[in-house]
Every structure is written in C-alpha cells, then in structure tokens.
Amino acid sequence: MPERRQNTPGPWDPAALASAPELKTPGLKKPGLKTQVRHDLAFTGDLSSFYRIWLVNTALTIVTLGLYGPWATVRTKRYLFGHTRLIGTGFTFEADPRAILKGRLILLGTLATGAFLPTVVSELDALLLFALAMLVGIPWLVSQSAKFRARNTTWRGVHFDFTGGMLGAMPWFVLLYLALPFTLGLIYPYIRKRQHAFLINNLKAGGRSFETDPSGFSYFGSTIKALVVGVVFVLAPALFVGHFINTQFGDPTTEKSAATLVLLGLASLLPLFSYLSINAVYRAYTRNILFAHTSFDGVHKLHSDIDPLKLGWITLTNLAATLLTLGFFRPVALLRKHRYLVTTMGITLMEPVEGLDRMMTRDDNALGDVGGNYFGTGVDI
Amino acid sequence: MSTAAPHRVVGVLTPPDSLDVSDAVLETTAEGLRATGIDGFTIAAPWHKLRISERLEGVERSIHFPDGRGGQTTDDDGIDLLVPRVSQSWFGALRQQAEHHWRAAFLVAGAAGLALVLIFNALIPVLAGVAADWTPPQVDSAIGRSSIGTLQTMTGPSRTDPALRRSLQSDFSTLARTAGFAPNAVRFQIVDGGRIGANALAVPGGYVLLTDQMIARARSRDEIVGVLAHELGHLHYRHGVEKLYRAAALSAALYLLIGGDGGLGGLASLGAGVVTSAYSRDMEREADAYAVRLLRRTGYDPTAFGRLLVRLERETGSDRPSLMRSHPVSQERLDMIQDLAAD
Ligand SMILES: [Zn+2]
C-alpha cells in the first residue's frame, strides 16, 4: 500500500487532494483503543542502481586519492537506510561527509604518529602510551560512532540519539577483556551481552529510550551453539578442504599453474573465512536474543528472526566471491547481507504511538564514523 | 527560476501530533518554501534555512525545515525544478547521470582504473623518492640502529677464516671508495647467519651485513664482491627510507580508498602485498644495475653474483609463487645483469 506513494508521485492538484480523503497515506491508526500491530522492515533497493552507485563512488574515491571516500560512505549508507522501510517510509541518514573526512584524517595522523613513536621514545614508554591510547581510544570511538550514527538517522521526522559516553563504554569494551585469560574466555559471552546492552540502553528515538536486559545465560548458550555450528559446518569442512588442497597441490618442488596458485591463496585464507563466518553465526544468535529482550518506550517490542546458518552462508559466500572477483562482487555482497539483516527485523508497536518528540539534534563531531564498522557489534538498525 | 517550472510538488509530511504521514503539497512562496498537509497544517521557511537532500536513486528527497520536522517526496525532477538553487549542484547533476546510466558508470570506472595504475606505478614511487631526498641522513642512521639491534639477536659472531674476512674487507673498501662514499660512511661486517641463513643485507645508515652461510655458497671471490656491490647500491639509492615512505603511502592510500569497509580488509592486505613486492623488485633491479656499473669500474667480474643468485635459488628451492616474491626470479636477474655487463 505505501508503494503508491513511493513510486507514483502524481501531478495532483492540492485542491483535489484535499477533497479526496481516501488518498491519505495509510499509516498508523488514529487515537482510540490501543492496539498492537507488528511491522516488519522491508527493503526496496535494487542491485542495478546500487551497483552503479558503488562504481561511481569507488571511481571518484580513487581519482580524488581517497578524499571522496566519506561522501561515498554517506551515499552508500543513505541508499541502504533510505530503502530500508518501516511502514513504507525509509530511514534517512544524512551525516556531513566533511565531518567524516576530518575524522579519518585525524585518525590517519594519529596512526602515523604512533608508528613513528618507537623511534623517538623508549620501547617501554611506547608500550605504555599504546596501552593508554587503547584504554581511552576504543571506548571513545565506540561511543562516538554510536552517537554519530544515531544522531544522523531519522524516520518520519523522529530523530535518533545516543547518550552513552566514553566512561560508560570503558568497562565493557576494554577493561573486562583483561579478565579473559583468567576466566579461560568463559567471561566472553558476558562481555558481549554488556556491550550490546550499552549500545541499546543508551539509544533514544524521539526522546524515548530503548531498553534491553538479556540474560547472561542466554548469551552463554548462544556462544556454545555458535561454536558447535562453527565447528561442524565451517571449521571441519575448512580444515578438510585446506588439507586436501595442500596435499594435492602444495608440493613446493613442482611448477604451479595460475589456477593452482589461486587455489592455494584461497586455502591460506580459510582460517579468516572460518572466523568471519562463525562470527556471523554468533552475531545472528545473539542478535535474536538481544532483540527478543528489547523494548522501545516501555511498550513497543523489537523482533529479530535471523537464521544463523543462513547468515553464516551469506557471509562465507560473500567473502569468497568478493575475493575471486577482486572486489567487484562487493556491492552485491553488501546489498545481500543488508537485505537479509533488515528484512528479518521488525517491531510491534502499541498504536497509536504517542509522545515522541521531534526536536533535532544534528551531530557533526569529527571522529564519529571511523570506529563504526571496525567494531561491528551488530546492533545497528 | 524559469517560468515553466511547476509551482508545486506532491510529497508527504508528518503532522505535528502523530507518527502518521500525510500527503502534502510543497510550494514556493515569495521568500521560501511552504508545505501544506492534507489536514491543513503547514510549515514554511525561508530559502536559507532549508536543507534538501541530494538526489540518489530511488531514495526519497528530504526537505528539512528549521524546527526539525521535514517532508519527503519521490518527485526528483519536480523538486529539482522547484528549488534548483537549493537542491542540485552541477557536480551532483553529473554524478547523478553516471549513477543512473550503466555506460556512464563504466566509463567513470574505467578512468578510475587507469588512475589507480598511475597512482601505484608513478605517484607513490615519485612521492616516496622526493620524500627520501628531503629526509636528513640522520633518519637513515636512526632507522638502521633499530634494525641492527634486531639483527644482533638473530645472528652470531662470524666463523669464517679471519684471513678471508680481512681480504673481503679490503675488497669492500675498494668498492666503497670507487663508488664515491665518504670514508667511514659505510661499514661492512661478516656474521654467522643463524636464523637468517645465507643472506646479505644493506641496513640504512651505511651498514652492509654478510653471513658466513652466504660465503660458504659462493664459488669465487667475485661472486661475493658482486653481492657487496649490490648492497652498496641499496645504500646509494637509500632504498631503506624510500621503502618506508612507499609502504606508508601505500597503507594511507589503501586506508583512504577502503576506509571503514572491514569486509575488504583481506583484499586490501593481499593487494598491499602484491604492490609491495612489485616495489621491491624495482629496487632490486636498480641495485643490480648499480652493481654491474661499479664492478666494471673496479675490475671485478660483473656477472658473477648473478650466477650465485641462481644457484642459491636452485638449492633452497622456491616454494612461493613469483607474484609474491620480493626478488625477481634469479634467472631473469642473471639475464639482465649479463645484458648490462655486455653493453
Ligand atoms: Zn637486494
């Protein structure tokens, strides 16, 4: 039904419009009884337009020696967000690319300084500085990128916001990792849970809060499940294939054809492939649990029904195809994964929805975007 | 604004009191824009307070009014005609053409492919060369000192016959003097290779390191002297610093190109590996050519070290594909060395 509005903007006369109330866009019900209605997200992007956007983005980024990169990032996100629709309306993402460019340049400068540091100060000093930079830098980047993403996102004029800060992120994104060795890694599901809780509980939309409190036990369970699935479906086949390729073609004394070299190169990437696919399976399990325990403004419920195996398969095949095509599969991979992630999401609204504020909080802080994809905590919308 | 422009565009607007969207009409007024919703509510703003999002394949255009509310429309052409001075720049219009037509998109991509080749083959090497020229020699020494430290933990005192060592030292001095290095600007040391095996290294700041194992593989003194001349070539061109600059420029370029796109990380490191080994091959060829010229001037056999390289490669066996190898295939190098020596 909403497609009428999206695809056929007719040259209507405002007078005709006013006299034809049935033209009114179907949306949420009018005040009266409260009813629960489930809305699933839809995705309306198509591969051919996204591929052209990607080609132009990549080309402009290359000829500008990377300076266009932030504009490309914003356009890609705007396309993906804009075609992600809730009740027929897309999300808007309108970050200022200049802010991202500034952030990337600052990060690049910091990294370059860090690389030259050991030649200036002693090894111990460099190590201490590095530790300090991690302690402060990681939680800062995590909270800043969450803030940047939220503050640049709107839906039907409702602005998102993120109120978490560096200090709030520090325990879950740095400090607790120090406990990993002492607990033989058993604390990891708990860390993951607290990270997700931090990202959700500080998220706001229209001045109202998202709330979540999944049990640590359920995260532990999903870790076990992801490991089992990972070993059976990913690691074991990967080891088998890797071993087969190495014994068949890995003999260093023989001449190798180009095809064999490609095969050997892929075999050497199997560990990375396995890791990323298992991680995707894990992400699916935890996201399902997280969303099942997440509500918005106390009354609206979130949903996520990802099939973990399917997400793992999408991740694995995306990686392999991207490498084999030297990157040209990348836009297909991006679109495919995004489509699957959003179309398995939904929200049950208690309608009519009331009390949402539409005040604007635009954010142009510099380092917003840089940490975003790196940490990939998987709770973005 | 031309008189032929339409005066209204249809879109949607969110009423102030609900999450509903209602059909709305957008019109120009004397000083700006006004949106009127079907239920009669309106928002208006002057031009300078309006923000309209850029055109992008199938994504609704947002019209932001200063109070944080906004309308949306899918009528791309309509909005561009209505508010040309706010909505579309000439660059945006060109980009829109490329994003909308396959042929234009591929044309732009092809041009970028050429640019990429130029960046890696010309821009980065040239910039790194210029930066190396500008770098004070003290930097070479500083870099050298830290690598010497690492090398000392991996090597041991030489077990080569002291008489042979002394005679190689004097060969080295002859080479360095002929090459025009200032006295004591370059030093030469023989060590037990330990973990680095049969090897010869030029360390920035003027150190040449040769291992016992390398000496043991050589069949004549000229072969060893040739290797020393090759290493002096690396020092002469200051390949050490240049390599650092190239690597830095390469990672900066890849970071800016790929940015936060984690999914391409693996591909980026593969690409960086290929480009880096191509850069090293260039430097090895340059050092070989330098060695041939120097050896001819000093009267040593200029092709001997090429034969040593071929033998080394055959004995150790090459288990890496040539694409990833930092030194050009030795037979290829020997051929080139012989060509140069024959000139
Ligand atoms: Zn060399």
XYZ file of C-alpha atoms and ligand atoms in Angstrom:
725
model
C 0.000 0.000 0.000
C 2.708 2.506 0.824
C 4.186 1.780 -2.614
C 1.595 4.028 -4.135
C 3.267 6.959 -2.528
C 6.808 5.796 -3.208
C 6.535 5.038 -6.865
C 3.846 7.166 -8.407
C 4.061 10.727 -7.273
C 1.282 12.042 -9.435
C 0.967 15.655 -10.513
C -2.025 16.093 -8.249
C -3.731 19.301 -7.596
C -3.785 20.264 -3.919
C -7.476 21.049 -4.109
C -8.242 17.580 -5.480
C -6.025 16.164 -2.812
C -7.909 17.874 -0.040
C -11.264 16.739 -1.357
C -10.182 13.116 -1.621
C -9.560 11.856 1.912
C -9.073 8.258 0.714
C -5.764 9.371 -0.808
C -4.426 9.826 2.678
C -1.417 7.609 3.167
C -2.216 4.566 5.258
C -0.080 4.752 8.332
C -0.747 4.301 11.994
C -4.269 4.189 13.319
C -5.936 7.244 14.781
C -6.301 7.685 18.564
C -8.752 5.479 20.306
C -8.153 1.978 21.547
C -4.551 0.863 21.927
C -3.761 -1.993 19.585
C -0.596 -3.990 18.998
C 0.487 -4.132 15.383
C 3.580 -5.872 14.131
C 5.540 -4.155 11.373
C 8.397 -5.896 9.622
C 11.142 -3.936 7.916
C 11.178 -4.089 4.144
C 13.991 -3.417 1.729
C 13.280 -1.819 -1.641
C 16.802 -1.275 -3.005
C 17.764 -2.964 -6.251
C 21.084 -4.338 -7.326
C 21.496 -2.470 -10.587
C 21.152 1.028 -9.163
C 23.231 0.129 -6.107
C 25.962 -1.320 -8.326
C 26.173 1.861 -10.394
C 26.322 3.959 -7.239
C 29.141 1.753 -5.984
C 31.056 2.041 -9.284
C 30.790 5.825 -9.265
C 31.659 6.008 -5.552
C 34.730 3.821 -5.979
C 35.873 5.671 -9.080
C 35.535 9.109 -7.503
C 37.317 7.885 -4.383
C 40.253 6.673 -6.469
C 40.655 9.775 -8.617
C 40.461 12.038 -5.560
C 43.079 9.897 -3.784
C 40.563 8.889 -1.152
C 39.247 12.350 -0.309
C 35.836 11.480 -1.762
C 35.661 8.401 0.488
C 33.426 9.975 3.162
C 30.954 11.171 0.520
C 30.905 7.628 -0.855
C 30.302 6.236 2.618
C 27.414 8.607 3.240
C 25.820 7.918 -0.144
C 26.079 4.155 0.350
C 24.543 4.365 3.803
C 21.889 6.777 2.642
C 20.903 4.357 -0.102
C 20.768 1.367 2.234
C 18.951 3.271 5.005
C 16.605 5.019 2.582
C 15.482 1.746 1.047
C 15.035 0.156 4.465
C 11.382 0.833 5.132
C 9.235 0.727 8.199
C 5.531 1.122 7.432
C 6.521 2.205 3.950
C 8.831 5.029 4.977
C 12.584 4.795 4.596
C 15.136 5.832 7.174
C 17.159 8.906 6.390
C 20.877 9.018 7.006
C 22.304 12.461 6.461
C 25.726 12.704 8.025
C 28.028 15.507 6.958
C 30.814 13.901 4.884
C 33.187 16.715 5.827
C 32.965 15.597 9.447
C 33.884 12.048 8.441
C 36.776 13.271 6.305
C 38.112 15.270 9.223
C 37.793 12.188 11.431
C 39.642 9.945 9.000
C 42.463 12.437 8.590
C 42.816 12.785 12.362
C 42.870 9.017 12.787
C 45.416 8.654 9.984
C 47.610 11.290 11.623
C 47.325 9.557 14.979
C 48.249 6.188 13.476
C 51.213 7.688 11.623
C 52.427 9.374 14.805
C 52.013 6.097 16.634
C 54.042 4.270 14.011
C 56.973 6.661 14.364
C 56.744 6.814 18.155
C 59.029 3.835 18.930
C 61.912 5.594 17.149
C 61.542 8.646 19.410
C 60.728 7.282 22.857
C 61.878 4.124 24.604
C 60.134 0.823 23.948
C 58.532 0.780 27.384
C 57.214 4.324 27.052
C 55.803 3.491 23.642
C 54.069 0.433 25.062
C 52.582 2.434 27.930
C 51.370 5.140 25.568
C 49.848 2.482 23.344
C 48.030 0.889 26.286
C 46.722 4.276 27.381
C 45.577 5.073 23.847
C 43.681 1.775 23.712
C 42.150 2.283 27.147
C 40.742 5.668 26.231
C 40.586 5.450 22.449
C 38.495 2.319 21.973
C 35.623 3.247 24.313
C 35.711 6.763 22.969
C 35.473 5.568 19.363
C 32.705 3.118 20.232
C 30.533 5.720 21.930
C 31.311 8.432 19.383
C 30.451 6.247 16.417
C 27.217 5.092 18.039
C 26.363 8.726 18.684
C 27.286 9.775 15.165
C 25.207 7.061 13.573
C 22.189 7.643 15.814
C 22.200 11.415 15.532
C 22.282 11.304 11.761
C 19.377 8.888 11.472
C 15.719 9.841 11.328
C 12.441 8.171 10.488
C 9.316 10.208 9.763
C 10.954 13.138 11.459
C 11.793 11.179 14.612
C 15.450 11.689 15.430
C 17.617 9.033 16.987
C 20.162 9.843 19.651
C 22.804 8.040 21.646
C 23.621 9.146 25.166
C 26.396 6.730 26.154
C 29.849 8.133 26.773
C 33.446 7.018 26.891
C 33.427 6.154 30.584
C 30.291 4.074 30.210
C 31.849 2.053 27.420
C 35.231 1.539 29.057
C 34.424 -1.455 31.282
C 32.717 -3.459 28.529
C 34.912 -2.566 25.592
C 38.348 -2.638 27.255
C 38.664 -3.452 30.940
C 36.773 -6.739 31.020
C 38.926 -8.115 28.191
C 41.766 -8.181 30.706
C 39.787 -10.827 32.591
C 39.576 -13.130 29.543
C 42.767 -15.120 30.258
C 41.919 -15.609 33.946
C 38.462 -16.941 33.183
C 39.644 -19.098 30.261
C 37.461 -16.993 27.983
C 34.287 -18.021 29.793
C 33.511 -14.398 30.529
C 33.284 -13.530 26.831
C 29.502 -14.066 26.440
C 29.002 -11.762 29.402
C 31.226 -9.086 27.808
C 29.256 -9.363 24.598
C 25.983 -9.054 26.482
C 27.129 -5.939 28.318
C 28.402 -4.379 25.082
C 25.038 -4.911 23.433
C 23.219 -3.609 26.500
C 25.409 -0.495 26.457
C 24.629 0.169 22.798
C 20.873 -0.421 23.177
C 20.181 1.141 26.572
C 21.759 4.414 25.509
C 19.814 4.583 22.274
C 16.943 7.034 22.076
C 14.382 7.920 19.438
C 12.193 10.963 19.681
C 13.386 11.454 23.244
C 12.210 7.991 24.357
C 14.521 5.131 25.296
C 15.292 1.678 24.039
C 15.691 -0.798 26.878
C 17.158 -4.251 26.991
C 18.229 -6.769 29.580
C 19.007 -10.150 28.061
C 20.254 -12.786 30.475
C 23.933 -13.598 30.529
C 22.947 -17.253 30.484
C 21.212 -16.945 27.112
C 24.353 -15.334 25.673
C 26.398 -18.193 27.049
C 24.027 -20.632 25.364
C 24.283 -18.838 22.039
C 28.072 -18.879 22.282
C 28.012 -22.654 22.697
C 25.575 -23.013 19.809
C 27.681 -20.787 17.569
C 30.796 -22.781 18.434
C 29.113 -26.105 17.692
C 27.676 -24.844 14.419
C 31.018 -23.262 13.620
C 32.989 -26.453 14.196
C 30.545 -28.726 12.349
C 29.646 -26.546 9.401
C 32.634 -24.260 8.988
C 35.814 -25.337 10.719
C 35.696 -29.051 9.913
C 34.941 -28.559 6.204
C 37.535 -25.774 6.059
C 40.219 -27.984 7.611
C 39.292 -30.819 5.277
C 39.385 -28.651 2.156
C 42.567 -26.902 3.291
C 44.302 -30.217 3.953
C 43.132 -31.644 0.630
C 44.345 -28.633 -1.340
C 47.693 -28.616 0.441
C 48.397 -32.317 -0.061
C 47.281 -32.251 -3.695
C 48.911 -29.046 -4.827
C 51.091 -27.785 -2.005
C 54.322 -29.582 -3.037
C 56.941 -26.808 -3.144
C 59.156 -28.524 -5.747
C 56.615 -28.692 -8.561
C 55.751 -25.998 -11.052
C 52.350 -24.467 -10.413
C 49.718 -23.243 -12.803
C 47.977 -19.948 -12.159
C 44.784 -21.778 -11.195
C 46.658 -23.788 -8.563
C 48.154 -20.613 -7.155
C 44.722 -19.049 -6.814
C 43.510 -22.214 -5.112
C 46.463 -22.174 -2.695
C 45.904 -18.490 -1.979
C 42.276 -19.204 -1.123
C 43.316 -22.121 1.083
C 45.571 -19.807 3.067
C 42.581 -17.539 3.663
C 40.394 -20.352 5.005
C 41.129 -19.542 8.671
C 39.987 -15.952 8.137
C 36.915 -17.143 6.241
C 36.071 -19.579 9.019
C 36.488 -16.972 11.705
C 34.272 -14.436 9.951
C 31.531 -16.943 9.160
C 31.459 -18.335 12.699
C 31.330 -14.770 13.923
C 28.329 -14.144 11.687
C 26.586 -17.218 13.107
C 27.317 -15.941 16.601
C 26.087 -12.483 15.692
C 22.818 -13.975 14.465
C 22.207 -15.937 17.670
C 22.961 -13.023 19.973
C 21.019 -10.529 17.891
C 17.919 -12.724 18.018
C 18.199 -12.939 21.803
C 19.020 -9.257 22.186
C 16.044 -8.089 20.147
C 13.699 -10.501 21.882
C 14.547 -8.693 25.114
C 14.469 -5.167 23.720
C 11.611 -2.741 24.028
C 11.139 0.847 22.990
C 9.455 3.370 25.261
C 8.385 0.525 27.514
C 5.562 -0.733 25.291
C 6.881 -1.382 21.793
C 8.692 -4.696 21.176
C 11.526 -5.448 18.776
C 11.949 -8.675 16.813
C 14.763 -10.417 15.018
C 14.405 -13.799 13.336
C 17.725 -14.418 11.639
C 18.565 -17.954 10.600
C 22.145 -18.229 11.907
C 23.192 -20.801 9.318
C 21.859 -18.672 6.518
C 23.725 -15.593 7.742
C 26.896 -17.679 8.037
C 26.416 -18.942 4.489
C 25.805 -15.422 3.172
C 28.967 -14.208 4.908
C 31.113 -17.078 3.622
C 29.933 -16.880 0.018
C 30.153 -13.075 0.038
C 33.797 -13.221 1.110
C 34.780 -15.899 -1.386
C 33.008 -14.198 -4.281
C 34.443 -10.781 -3.378
C 37.989 -12.143 -3.365
C 37.571 -14.210 -6.529
C 36.199 -11.210 -8.406
C 38.926 -8.922 -6.998
C 36.350 -6.821 -5.201
C 33.769 -6.472 -7.977
C 31.266 -8.610 -6.090
C 31.467 -6.203 -3.146
C 28.252 -4.236 -3.833
C 26.293 -7.453 -4.388
C 27.649 -8.765 -1.091
C 26.794 -5.571 0.777
C 23.270 -5.431 -0.555
C 22.625 -9.115 0.003
C 23.737 -9.031 3.621
C 21.967 -5.784 4.420
C 18.751 -7.027 2.833
C 18.843 -10.216 4.902
C 19.684 -8.445 8.152
C 16.930 -5.855 7.899
C 14.147 -7.987 6.463
C 14.448 -10.341 9.430
C 13.763 -7.425 11.783
C 10.540 -5.934 12.953
C 8.793 -4.002 15.666
C 5.434 -4.482 17.347
C 4.011 -1.056 18.025
C 1.395 -0.216 20.618
C -0.698 2.074 18.458
C -1.334 4.909 18.285
C 2.236 5.848 19.139
C 2.291 8.966 21.228
C 4.673 11.278 22.963
C 7.565 11.197 20.511
C 9.493 14.401 20.367
C 10.726 15.731 17.038
C 13.472 18.023 18.218
C 16.526 17.875 16.047
C 19.953 17.058 17.391
C 22.340 17.195 14.486
C 25.800 15.940 15.189
C 28.884 16.952 13.330
C 31.518 15.568 15.639
C 34.655 14.641 13.799
C 35.635 11.100 14.652
C 32.118 9.749 14.504
C 32.341 7.322 11.664
C 35.805 5.845 11.922
C 35.144 3.269 14.598
C 31.786 2.254 13.240
C 32.467 -0.705 11.010
C 35.604 -1.781 12.773
C 33.860 -2.821 15.930
C 30.872 -4.228 14.082
C 28.939 -5.006 17.232
C 25.950 -5.758 15.073
C 23.154 -3.824 16.687
C 22.829 -1.095 14.120
C 19.451 -0.579 12.519
C 13.760 30.129 -11.708
C 12.185 29.687 -15.119
C 8.549 30.475 -15.586
C 7.950 26.990 -16.979
C 8.802 25.439 -13.623
C 5.926 23.753 -11.816
C 4.886 25.517 -8.679
C 4.074 22.556 -6.526
C 5.412 19.117 -5.761
C 3.486 16.355 -4.044
C 5.041 14.500 -1.174
C 4.361 13.538 2.406
C 4.589 15.371 5.685
C 4.438 14.161 9.250
C 1.758 16.006 11.233
C 2.937 17.558 14.483
C 0.925 15.287 16.767
C 1.399 11.761 15.405
C 3.697 9.367 13.625
C 1.389 9.295 10.629
C 2.457 10.585 7.288
C 0.003 12.583 5.274
C 0.089 13.589 1.671
C 1.244 17.143 1.320
C 1.952 19.762 -1.262
C 5.155 21.742 -1.465
C 5.006 25.223 -2.958
C 7.338 28.139 -3.432
C 6.417 31.349 -1.699
C 7.873 34.802 -2.110
C 10.795 34.131 0.223
C 10.984 30.350 0.531
C 9.029 27.131 0.678
C 5.741 26.123 2.240
C 4.467 22.613 2.834
C 0.757 22.054 3.341
C -0.502 18.763 4.696
C -3.802 17.244 3.722
C -5.205 18.001 7.181
C -4.438 21.642 6.708
C -1.315 22.078 8.847
C 1.551 23.954 7.233
C 5.261 24.576 7.693
C 7.105 27.356 5.932
C 10.680 28.523 5.899
C 12.867 30.984 4.000
C 15.422 29.606 1.495
C 18.491 29.994 3.665
C 17.027 27.896 6.476
C 16.041 24.983 4.262
C 18.054 21.871 3.581
C 17.134 19.445 0.818
C 18.917 16.128 0.484
C 20.767 15.264 -2.707
C 19.319 13.119 -5.433
C 20.002 9.403 -5.018
C 18.483 6.524 -6.996
C 15.055 5.777 -5.581
C 15.658 7.324 -2.159
C 13.111 9.948 -1.128
C 14.328 13.518 -1.018
C 14.025 15.028 2.427
C 13.070 18.638 2.866
C 14.300 19.765 6.268
C 12.567 22.679 7.884
C 14.350 24.523 10.691
C 12.173 23.157 13.503
C 13.476 19.649 12.949
C 10.476 18.448 11.036
C 10.500 17.694 7.409
C 8.710 16.409 4.400
C 9.658 13.820 1.837
C 8.995 13.451 -1.840
C 9.836 10.946 -4.544
C 9.334 13.524 -7.265
C 13.026 14.060 -8.026
C 12.512 16.092 -11.185
C 9.777 18.135 -9.600
C 11.807 19.134 -6.581
C 14.858 19.942 -8.711
C 12.731 22.203 -10.877
C 11.034 23.762 -7.886
C 14.129 24.617 -5.906
C 17.093 24.420 -8.303
C 19.312 26.661 -6.267
C 18.969 24.556 -3.126
C 18.780 21.010 -4.353
C 21.304 20.261 -7.056
C 24.868 21.370 -7.846
C 26.499 20.879 -11.276
C 28.675 18.148 -9.777
C 25.633 16.493 -8.258
C 23.895 16.569 -11.624
C 26.870 14.969 -13.420
C 27.218 12.326 -10.726
C 23.532 11.610 -10.983
C 23.940 10.900 -14.707
C 26.765 8.449 -14.028
C 24.812 6.750 -11.262
C 21.777 6.391 -13.470
C 23.295 5.024 -16.699
C 25.381 1.862 -16.951
C 27.520 3.157 -19.790
C 28.459 6.339 -17.951
C 29.148 4.393 -14.757
C 31.521 2.027 -16.576
C 33.228 4.946 -18.317
C 33.922 6.608 -14.972
C 35.087 3.294 -13.508
C 37.458 2.696 -16.436
C 39.027 6.109 -15.991
C 39.469 5.358 -12.312
C 41.174 2.051 -13.160
C 43.736 3.967 -15.195
C 44.167 6.424 -12.349
C 44.787 3.545 -9.953
C 47.587 2.168 -12.151
C 49.137 5.639 -12.298
C 48.883 6.086 -8.530
C 50.688 2.832 -7.762
C 53.202 2.935 -10.615
C 54.069 6.584 -10.711
C 52.625 8.761 -7.989
C 53.634 6.752 -4.921
C 57.198 5.922 -6.126
C 57.808 9.535 -7.197
C 56.455 10.978 -3.947
C 58.448 8.472 -1.899
C 61.592 9.381 -3.867
C 61.064 13.092 -3.241
C 60.386 12.476 0.453
C 63.548 10.346 0.711
C 65.598 13.142 -0.895
C 64.263 15.572 1.669
C 64.969 13.287 4.589
C 68.168 14.112 6.518
C 70.692 11.206 6.590
C 70.404 11.077 10.386
C 66.999 9.453 9.898
C 68.641 6.601 7.957
C 71.018 6.033 10.841
C 68.193 6.073 13.391
C 66.242 3.507 11.411
C 69.417 1.487 10.900
C 70.241 1.392 14.595
C 66.932 -0.206 15.494
C 67.254 -2.861 12.761
C 70.843 -3.559 13.810
C 69.539 -4.236 17.310
C 67.045 -6.772 15.977
C 69.651 -8.371 13.722
C 72.103 -8.815 16.586
C 69.641 -11.046 18.408
C 69.331 -13.282 15.352
C 72.992 -13.579 14.327
C 76.273 -14.556 15.996
C 79.999 -13.877 15.660
C 81.463 -14.985 12.339
C 83.296 -18.308 11.997
C 84.750 -17.544 8.586
C 88.539 -17.736 8.242
C 89.936 -14.367 9.501
C 92.290 -14.061 6.531
C 89.371 -14.337 4.088
C 87.432 -11.831 6.168
C 90.282 -9.324 6.015
C 90.604 -9.658 2.262
C 86.842 -9.186 1.792
C 87.063 -6.071 3.982
C 89.654 -4.625 1.643
C 87.511 -5.508 -1.396
C 84.632 -3.685 0.258
C 86.813 -0.620 0.911
C 87.862 -0.558 -2.729
C 84.251 -0.722 -3.865
C 83.090 1.974 -1.428
C 85.956 4.305 -2.380
C 85.346 3.846 -6.127
C 81.627 4.376 -5.600
C 82.389 7.746 -4.003
C 81.214 7.026 -0.451
C 82.960 9.217 2.128
C 85.484 7.382 4.323
C 83.655 5.625 7.203
C 80.272 6.449 5.663
C 79.710 2.739 5.074
C 80.754 -0.216 7.201
C 80.889 -3.901 6.443
C 80.531 -6.837 8.821
C 80.513 -10.611 8.453
C 78.365 -12.576 10.895
C 77.094 -16.090 11.492
C 73.671 -16.017 9.826
C 71.846 -18.131 12.408
C 68.171 -17.783 11.659
C 68.621 -15.557 8.626
C 70.818 -18.173 6.856
C 72.657 -17.372 3.618
C 71.987 -13.689 3.266
C 73.361 -10.224 2.633
C 71.739 -7.046 3.876
C 72.062 -3.317 3.447
C 70.941 -1.579 6.623
C 70.031 2.123 6.319
C 72.688 4.377 7.762
C 75.564 2.621 6.000
C 75.898 -0.942 7.248
C 76.399 -3.946 4.993
C 75.943 -7.329 6.602
C 77.077 -10.620 5.039
C 76.600 -14.071 6.558
C 79.065 -16.982 6.794
C 76.478 -19.157 5.073
C 76.459 -16.867 2.030
C 80.258 -17.006 1.817
C 80.095 -20.794 2.016
C 77.779 -20.966 -1.006
C 79.998 -18.793 -3.195
C 82.398 -20.426 -5.689
C 84.600 -17.384 -6.269
C 85.557 -14.137 -4.595
C 83.967 -12.184 -7.446
C 80.595 -13.641 -6.596
C 80.809 -12.292 -3.035
C 82.161 -8.920 -4.125
C 79.268 -8.649 -6.572
C 76.805 -9.160 -3.741
C 78.554 -6.401 -1.749
C 78.301 -4.052 -4.732
C 74.584 -4.808 -4.979
C 74.118 -3.936 -1.292
C 76.068 -0.693 -1.790
C 73.527 0.069 -4.496
C 70.735 -0.144 -1.930
C 72.662 2.248 0.328
C 73.454 4.615 -2.532
C 69.784 4.957 -3.531
C 68.696 4.997 0.135
C 66.192 2.254 -0.613
C 65.636 1.717 3.108
C 63.922 5.070 3.725
C 62.294 5.055 0.341
C 60.748 1.681 1.100
C 59.361 3.056 4.368
C 57.804 6.013 2.564
C 56.339 3.788 -0.123
C 54.852 1.466 2.480
C 53.419 4.410 4.416
C 51.955 5.984 1.273
C 50.538 2.628 0.222
C 48.795 1.989 3.519
C 47.492 5.546 3.631
C 46.151 5.142 0.084
C 44.513 1.806 0.879
C 43.037 3.181 4.095
C 41.559 6.180 2.315
C 40.310 4.055 -0.583
C 38.720 1.359 1.503
C 38.104 3.431 4.616
C 35.986 1.782 7.234
C 34.946 -1.053 4.949
C 36.045 -4.002 7.065
C 34.819 -6.517 4.505
C 37.535 -5.535 2.071
C 40.337 -5.755 4.635
C 41.571 -9.143 3.430
C 41.601 -7.976 -0.154
C 43.452 -4.808 0.828
C 46.242 -6.702 2.558
C 46.567 -9.043 -0.437
C 46.759 -6.029 -2.735
C 49.278 -4.319 -0.485
C 51.415 -7.476 -0.586
C 51.397 -7.575 -4.383
C 52.211 -3.880 -4.758
C 54.930 -4.002 -2.095
C 56.682 -6.926 -3.743
C 56.470 -5.121 -7.086
C 58.145 -2.124 -5.447
C 60.898 -4.342 -4.008
C 61.521 -5.872 -7.413
C 62.064 -2.400 -8.856
C 64.611 -1.655 -6.148
C 66.459 -4.947 -6.662
C 66.788 -4.219 -10.381
C 68.082 -0.756 -9.616
C 70.662 -2.150 -7.179
C 71.705 -4.836 -9.724
C 72.315 -2.233 -12.409
C 74.313 -0.130 -9.965
C 76.396 -3.193 -9.012
C 77.211 -4.021 -12.637
C 78.468 -0.473 -13.288
C 80.527 -0.403 -10.072
C 82.048 -3.855 -10.651
C 83.122 -2.947 -14.189
C 84.831 0.189 -12.933
C 86.675 -1.717 -10.217
C 87.632 -4.604 -12.485
C 85.679 -7.460 -10.887
C 83.554 -9.894 -12.883
C 80.237 -8.014 -13.126
C 78.126 -11.106 -13.817
C 79.427 -13.474 -11.148
C 76.922 -12.564 -8.439
C 74.045 -13.275 -10.803
C 75.238 -16.865 -11.042
C 75.397 -17.078 -7.239
C 71.798 -15.892 -7.018
C 70.616 -18.527 -9.475
C 72.471 -21.239 -7.564
C 71.056 -20.084 -4.219
C 67.554 -20.169 -5.577
C 68.009 -23.642 -7.043
C 69.463 -25.014 -3.792
C 66.868 -23.582 -1.436
C 64.021 -24.311 -3.836
C 61.360 -21.731 -4.334
C 58.099 -22.539 -2.692
C 56.483 -19.186 -3.177
C 54.751 -18.098 -6.354
C 56.731 -15.466 -8.217
C 53.913 -12.962 -7.794
C 54.604 -12.770 -4.083
C 58.391 -12.939 -4.258
C 60.271 -9.796 -3.398
C 63.322 -10.552 -5.547
C 62.780 -11.020 -9.263
C 63.356 -14.599 -10.365
C 67.085 -15.066 -10.262
C 67.475 -16.384 -13.807
C 65.691 -13.294 -15.022
C 68.058 -11.143 -12.975
C 71.125 -13.010 -14.270
C 69.975 -12.399 -17.852
C 69.548 -8.711 -17.135
C 72.928 -8.490 -15.391
C 74.612 -10.171 -18.357
C 72.885 -7.789 -20.755
C 74.042 -4.790 -18.742
C 77.595 -6.109 -18.484
C 77.700 -6.683 -22.240
C 76.847 -3.063 -23.063
Zn 68.858 -6.508 -2.780
